[in-house]
Short mmCIF file of C-alpha atoms in Angstrom, two decimals:
data_model
loop_
_atom_site.label_atom_id
_atom_site.label_comp_id
_atom_site.label_asym_id
_atom_site.label_seq_id
_atom_site.Cartn_x
_atom_site.Cartn_y
_atom_site.Cartn_z
CA MET A 28 -10.36 -10.94 -170.27
CA LYS A 29 -7.14 -12.49 -169.01
CA GLU A 30 -6.11 -13.94 -172.38
CA TRP A 31 -6.73 -10.61 -174.16
CA ILE A 32 -4.33 -8.92 -171.74
CA GLN A 33 -1.83 -11.77 -171.85
CA ILE A 34 -1.52 -11.69 -175.64
CA ILE A 35 -0.39 -8.05 -175.73
CA ARG A 36 2.45 -8.81 -173.24
CA PRO A 37 1.71 -5.69 -171.17
CA VAL A 38 5.13 -5.50 -169.48
CA ASN A 39 6.82 -5.42 -172.87
CA ALA A 40 4.40 -2.76 -174.11
CA ILE A 41 4.89 -0.66 -170.96
CA MET A 42 8.67 -0.76 -171.46
CA SER A 43 8.19 0.81 -174.90
CA GLY A 44 6.22 3.57 -173.23
CA VAL A 45 8.97 4.01 -170.65
CA SER A 46 11.37 4.73 -173.53
CA VAL A 47 9.35 7.88 -174.24
CA ILE A 48 9.85 8.94 -170.63
CA ILE A 49 13.60 8.25 -170.82
CA VAL A 50 14.01 10.32 -174.00
CA THR A 51 11.91 13.11 -172.46
CA ILE A 52 14.27 13.24 -169.48
CA ALA A 53 17.32 13.03 -171.76
CA ILE A 54 16.28 16.03 -173.87
CA GLY A 55 15.29 18.02 -170.78
CA LYS A 56 11.55 18.34 -171.39
CA ASN A 57 8.75 18.45 -168.83
CA LEU A 58 7.66 14.96 -167.82
CA PHE A 59 4.20 16.27 -166.99
CA ASP A 60 3.59 17.58 -170.50
CA TYR A 61 0.49 15.96 -172.03
CA LEU A 62 2.63 14.98 -175.04
CA VAL A 63 4.51 12.50 -172.83
CA ALA A 64 1.25 10.76 -171.96
CA LEU A 65 0.24 10.69 -175.62
CA GLY A 66 3.64 9.31 -176.62
CA PHE A 67 3.37 6.63 -173.95
CA ILE A 68 -0.08 5.61 -175.19
CA VAL A 69 1.03 5.50 -178.84
CA THR A 70 4.11 3.37 -178.19
CA PHE A 71 2.19 1.12 -175.79
CA PHE A 72 -0.53 0.30 -178.31
CA THR A 73 1.87 -0.03 -181.25
CA THR A 74 3.97 -2.52 -179.29
CA ALA A 75 0.87 -4.31 -178.04
CA GLY A 76 -0.40 -4.67 -181.62
CA GLY A 77 2.98 -6.02 -182.70
CA ASN A 78 2.90 -8.58 -179.89
CA VAL A 79 -0.53 -9.79 -181.02
CA LEU A 80 0.77 -10.10 -184.59
CA ASN A 81 3.70 -12.11 -183.26
CA ASP A 82 1.38 -14.62 -181.65
CA TYR A 83 -0.80 -14.74 -184.76
CA PHE A 84 2.04 -15.52 -187.16
CA ASP A 85 3.76 -17.89 -184.70
CA ARG A 86 0.59 -19.80 -183.84
CA GLU A 87 1.70 -23.06 -185.50
CA VAL A 88 5.16 -23.02 -183.95
CA ASP A 89 3.62 -22.11 -180.58
CA LEU A 90 1.53 -25.30 -180.71
CA ILE A 91 4.82 -27.02 -179.88
CA ASN A 92 6.88 -24.36 -178.09
CA HIS A 93 4.21 -22.39 -176.22
CA PRO A 94 0.92 -24.33 -176.20
CA GLU A 95 -0.27 -22.32 -173.19
CA ARG A 96 -0.47 -19.06 -175.15
CA PRO A 97 -3.96 -17.70 -175.97
CA ILE A 98 -4.07 -18.72 -179.65
CA PRO A 99 -2.64 -22.26 -179.56
CA SER A 100 -4.60 -22.99 -176.37
CA GLY A 101 -7.81 -22.12 -178.22
CA LYS A 102 -8.75 -19.22 -175.93
CA ILE A 103 -8.50 -16.74 -178.81
CA LYS A 104 -9.28 -17.57 -182.43
CA PRO A 105 -6.58 -16.56 -184.95
CA SER A 106 -9.05 -14.42 -186.90
CA ASN A 107 -10.10 -12.60 -183.73
CA ALA A 108 -6.46 -12.04 -182.79
CA LEU A 109 -5.82 -10.45 -186.17
CA ILE A 110 -8.80 -8.12 -185.69
CA TYR A 111 -7.60 -7.33 -182.17
CA GLY A 112 -4.13 -6.45 -183.44
CA GLY A 113 -5.65 -4.16 -186.06
CA LEU A 114 -7.75 -2.47 -183.37
CA LEU A 115 -4.67 -1.85 -181.20
CA PHE A 116 -2.81 -0.34 -184.14
CA SER A 117 -5.84 1.85 -184.91
CA ILE A 118 -5.90 3.17 -181.34
CA SER A 119 -2.19 3.93 -181.61
CA LEU A 120 -2.65 5.81 -184.88
CA PHE A 121 -5.61 7.76 -183.50
CA PHE A 122 -3.62 9.09 -180.55
CA SER A 123 -0.52 9.72 -182.67
CA ILE A 124 -2.54 12.24 -184.71
CA PHE A 125 -2.50 14.54 -181.68
CA THR A 126 1.30 14.33 -181.31
CA GLY A 127 1.99 15.95 -184.69
CA LEU A 128 2.42 15.04 -188.34
CA ILE A 129 5.95 13.65 -188.12
CA PRO A 130 5.25 11.41 -185.09
CA PHE A 131 2.11 10.22 -186.89
CA ILE A 132 4.14 9.28 -189.99
CA ILE A 133 6.79 7.56 -187.85
CA ASP A 134 4.06 5.52 -186.17
CA ILE A 135 2.67 4.46 -189.55
CA ILE A 136 6.13 3.34 -190.70
CA ALA A 137 6.70 1.48 -187.42
CA ILE A 138 3.43 -0.43 -187.82
CA ILE A 139 4.34 -1.34 -191.41
CA LEU A 140 7.76 -2.57 -190.26
CA LEU A 141 6.19 -4.59 -187.45
CA TYR A 142 3.85 -6.29 -189.89
CA ALA A 143 6.67 -6.86 -192.39
CA TYR A 144 8.81 -8.37 -189.63
CA GLU A 145 6.18 -10.84 -188.48
CA ALA A 146 5.00 -11.73 -191.99
CA LYS A 147 8.35 -11.89 -193.78
CA THR A 148 11.64 -10.48 -192.50
CA LYS A 149 11.67 -12.41 -189.22
CA ASN A 150 12.51 -15.53 -191.20
CA LEU A 151 15.15 -13.79 -193.32
CA GLY A 152 17.91 -13.71 -190.76
CA PHE A 153 19.92 -10.49 -190.91
CA TYR A 154 17.03 -8.56 -192.46
CA GLY A 155 15.00 -9.44 -189.39
CA ASN A 156 17.83 -8.26 -187.13
CA LEU A 157 17.93 -4.97 -189.03
CA THR A 158 14.17 -4.54 -188.72
CA ILE A 159 14.18 -5.00 -184.94
CA SER A 160 17.10 -2.58 -184.57
CA ALA A 161 15.47 -0.03 -186.88
CA LEU A 162 12.26 -0.19 -184.84
CA LEU A 163 14.20 0.66 -181.69
CA LEU A 164 15.89 3.57 -183.47
CA MET A 165 12.46 4.79 -184.60
CA LEU A 166 11.21 4.59 -181.01
CA PHE A 167 13.88 7.10 -179.97
CA ILE A 168 13.21 9.35 -182.95
CA PHE A 169 9.46 9.21 -182.33
CA SER A 170 9.96 10.11 -178.67
CA GLY A 171 12.00 13.16 -179.64
CA SER A 172 9.74 14.14 -182.53
CA ILE A 173 6.76 14.80 -180.27
CA PHE A 174 8.84 17.70 -178.92
CA ASN A 175 10.40 18.57 -182.29
CA SER A 176 13.77 17.41 -180.94
CA TYR A 177 15.76 15.16 -183.26
CA ASN A 178 19.55 15.48 -182.90
CA LEU A 179 20.09 13.98 -179.45
CA PRO A 180 17.34 11.33 -179.79
CA PHE A 181 18.94 10.25 -183.08
CA ILE A 182 22.38 9.90 -181.46
CA LEU A 183 20.92 7.95 -178.55
CA GLY A 184 18.85 5.86 -180.96
CA ILE A 185 21.74 5.04 -183.27
CA MET A 186 23.72 3.78 -180.27
CA ALA A 187 20.78 1.57 -179.37
CA PHE A 188 20.50 0.49 -183.01
CA PHE A 189 24.04 -0.90 -183.22
CA ALA A 190 23.95 -2.41 -179.73
CA THR A 191 20.66 -4.15 -180.50
CA LEU A 192 21.89 -5.32 -183.89
CA GLY A 193 24.91 -6.93 -182.25
CA ARG A 194 22.79 -8.60 -179.58
CA GLU A 195 20.24 -9.89 -182.10
CA ILE A 196 23.02 -11.59 -184.05
CA THR A 197 24.47 -13.10 -180.88
CA LYS A 198 21.02 -14.40 -179.95
CA ASP A 199 20.74 -16.03 -183.38
CA VAL A 200 24.06 -17.78 -182.77
CA GLU A 201 22.75 -18.96 -179.41
CA ASP A 202 19.56 -20.28 -181.03
CA MET A 203 21.18 -21.94 -184.07
CA ALA A 204 20.15 -25.44 -183.07
CA GLY A 205 16.51 -24.54 -182.55
CA ASP A 206 16.02 -22.24 -185.54
CA PHE A 207 14.97 -25.00 -187.91
CA ASN A 208 12.47 -22.72 -189.71
CA ARG A 209 14.66 -19.60 -190.04
CA VAL A 210 17.59 -18.84 -192.31
CA THR A 211 19.58 -16.77 -189.83
CA LEU A 212 22.89 -15.00 -190.44
CA PRO A 213 24.91 -17.64 -188.51
CA LYS A 214 23.45 -20.31 -190.80
CA LYS A 215 24.60 -18.33 -193.83
CA ILE A 216 28.09 -17.20 -192.82
CA GLY A 217 28.83 -19.39 -189.81
CA LYS A 218 29.05 -18.88 -186.06
CA ASN A 219 32.46 -17.20 -185.81
CA TYR A 220 31.95 -14.69 -188.62
CA SER A 221 28.55 -13.79 -187.15
CA LEU A 222 30.04 -13.22 -183.71
CA LEU A 223 32.80 -11.11 -185.26
CA LEU A 224 30.17 -8.96 -186.95
CA ALA A 225 28.27 -8.65 -183.68
CA MET A 226 31.51 -7.53 -182.01
CA ILE A 227 31.97 -4.83 -184.65
CA PHE A 228 28.46 -3.52 -184.01
CA TYR A 229 29.08 -3.44 -180.24
CA ILE A 230 32.32 -1.51 -180.81
CA VAL A 231 30.56 0.98 -183.09
CA ALA A 232 27.99 1.61 -180.33
CA VAL A 233 30.83 2.18 -177.86
CA ILE A 234 32.59 4.59 -180.25
CA ILE A 235 29.38 6.61 -180.66
CA SER A 236 28.67 6.74 -176.90
CA PRO A 237 30.81 9.85 -176.09
CA LEU A 238 29.05 11.99 -178.73
CA PRO A 239 26.31 13.37 -176.42
CA TYR A 240 29.13 14.70 -174.20
CA VAL A 241 31.30 15.86 -177.11
CA PHE A 242 28.37 17.84 -178.57
CA HIS A 243 27.53 19.28 -175.12
CA TYR A 244 24.12 17.65 -174.75
CA PHE A 245 25.25 15.95 -171.53
CA ASN A 246 27.89 16.72 -168.94
CA ILE A 247 30.60 14.58 -167.38
CA TYR A 248 28.17 12.65 -165.17
CA TYR A 249 26.82 10.95 -168.28
CA VAL A 250 30.35 9.88 -169.19
CA TYR A 251 30.93 8.29 -165.77
CA VAL A 252 27.90 6.04 -166.23
CA VAL A 253 28.19 5.32 -169.94
CA ILE A 254 31.79 4.14 -169.46
CA ILE A 255 30.39 1.32 -167.31
CA SER A 256 27.98 0.43 -170.11
CA ASP A 257 30.83 0.54 -172.65
CA ILE A 258 32.99 -1.80 -170.58
CA MET A 259 30.10 -4.23 -170.29
CA PHE A 260 29.55 -4.14 -174.06
CA LEU A 261 33.23 -4.77 -174.74
CA TYR A 262 33.23 -7.62 -172.25
CA SER A 263 30.16 -9.15 -173.90
CA ALA A 264 31.81 -8.78 -177.32
CA PHE A 265 34.62 -11.10 -176.23
CA GLU A 266 32.58 -13.30 -173.87
CA GLN A 267 30.17 -14.26 -176.65
CA PHE A 268 32.89 -16.29 -178.36
CA LYS A 269 33.02 -18.51 -175.26
CA SER A 270 29.31 -18.45 -174.55
CA PRO A 271 26.79 -16.66 -176.81
CA HIS A 272 24.22 -16.88 -174.00
CA ARG A 273 26.44 -15.08 -171.48
CA GLY A 274 27.48 -12.61 -174.15
CA GLN A 275 23.97 -11.56 -175.13
CA SER A 276 22.88 -11.50 -171.47
CA MET A 277 25.72 -9.14 -170.61
CA ALA A 278 24.82 -6.98 -173.62
CA LYS A 279 21.25 -6.74 -172.31
CA TYR A 280 22.48 -5.47 -168.95
CA ALA A 281 24.85 -3.10 -170.72
CA MET A 282 21.87 -1.63 -172.57
CA ILE A 283 20.04 -1.10 -169.29
CA VAL A 284 23.04 0.73 -167.84
CA GLY A 285 23.16 2.76 -171.06
CA LEU A 286 19.56 3.84 -170.52
CA VAL A 287 20.47 4.87 -166.98
CA ALA A 288 23.29 6.96 -168.48
CA TYR A 289 20.74 8.71 -170.72
CA ILE A 290 18.63 9.54 -167.65
CA ILE A 291 21.64 10.78 -165.68
CA GLY A 292 22.69 12.89 -168.64
CA GLY A 293 19.25 14.45 -168.82
CA ILE A 294 18.95 15.15 -165.09
CA PHE A 295 22.41 16.64 -164.58
CA LYS A 296 22.67 18.89 -167.63
#
């Protein structure tokens, strides 16, 4: 059973479920509502299915880069992995039925985007970056939709969208030498222009960050924390020109602090 658990990358899938909890706190809903548990299950299994698809489509590359993974190591057959991924998606869709029509539709779209990313857009550079960022935005919208709450989750999600888009581009700059099988944005427009675009996306995320306070969803305590996140994003935007690795790493920590700001905003309304 170990390889069947390993291939879904459970920690990664759990973190998607945690996003539902964070949004629930942010919008001031009851954490013990059964809808939170359903949302957690749906996002867990959708992410798990996407992770299996990732290993399925990357199986040839993983023969070189990650030979220890279940498929290249021969522990799981590619055909069985594909069936397994489909089963995980089916479980996700089944539970999403009980969260409402809109969450159900969002889950369907997310699964389609995950498949499209692994099968096609991942190797199309910027389109792949957009897909990953859109999936994160949809995670926030889904989490709010189970409670019929859309405005604040959309604002929080759009911040995450631009921050993630910037970081994905920076990561592509960092990986330019190794991306021999991908036509990434840095390969099309060059390293410096790509980093400049990433900087713009980081700045847009920072500009959006006060909106939950401006629209009275959160109080001043949110601002105190999100300012720290904003400073970290701005630092990463400049640091990436010296070192893309340090830049994207700082952006990752900035995103974590941003999530803490969402929680603080929800607790101290």
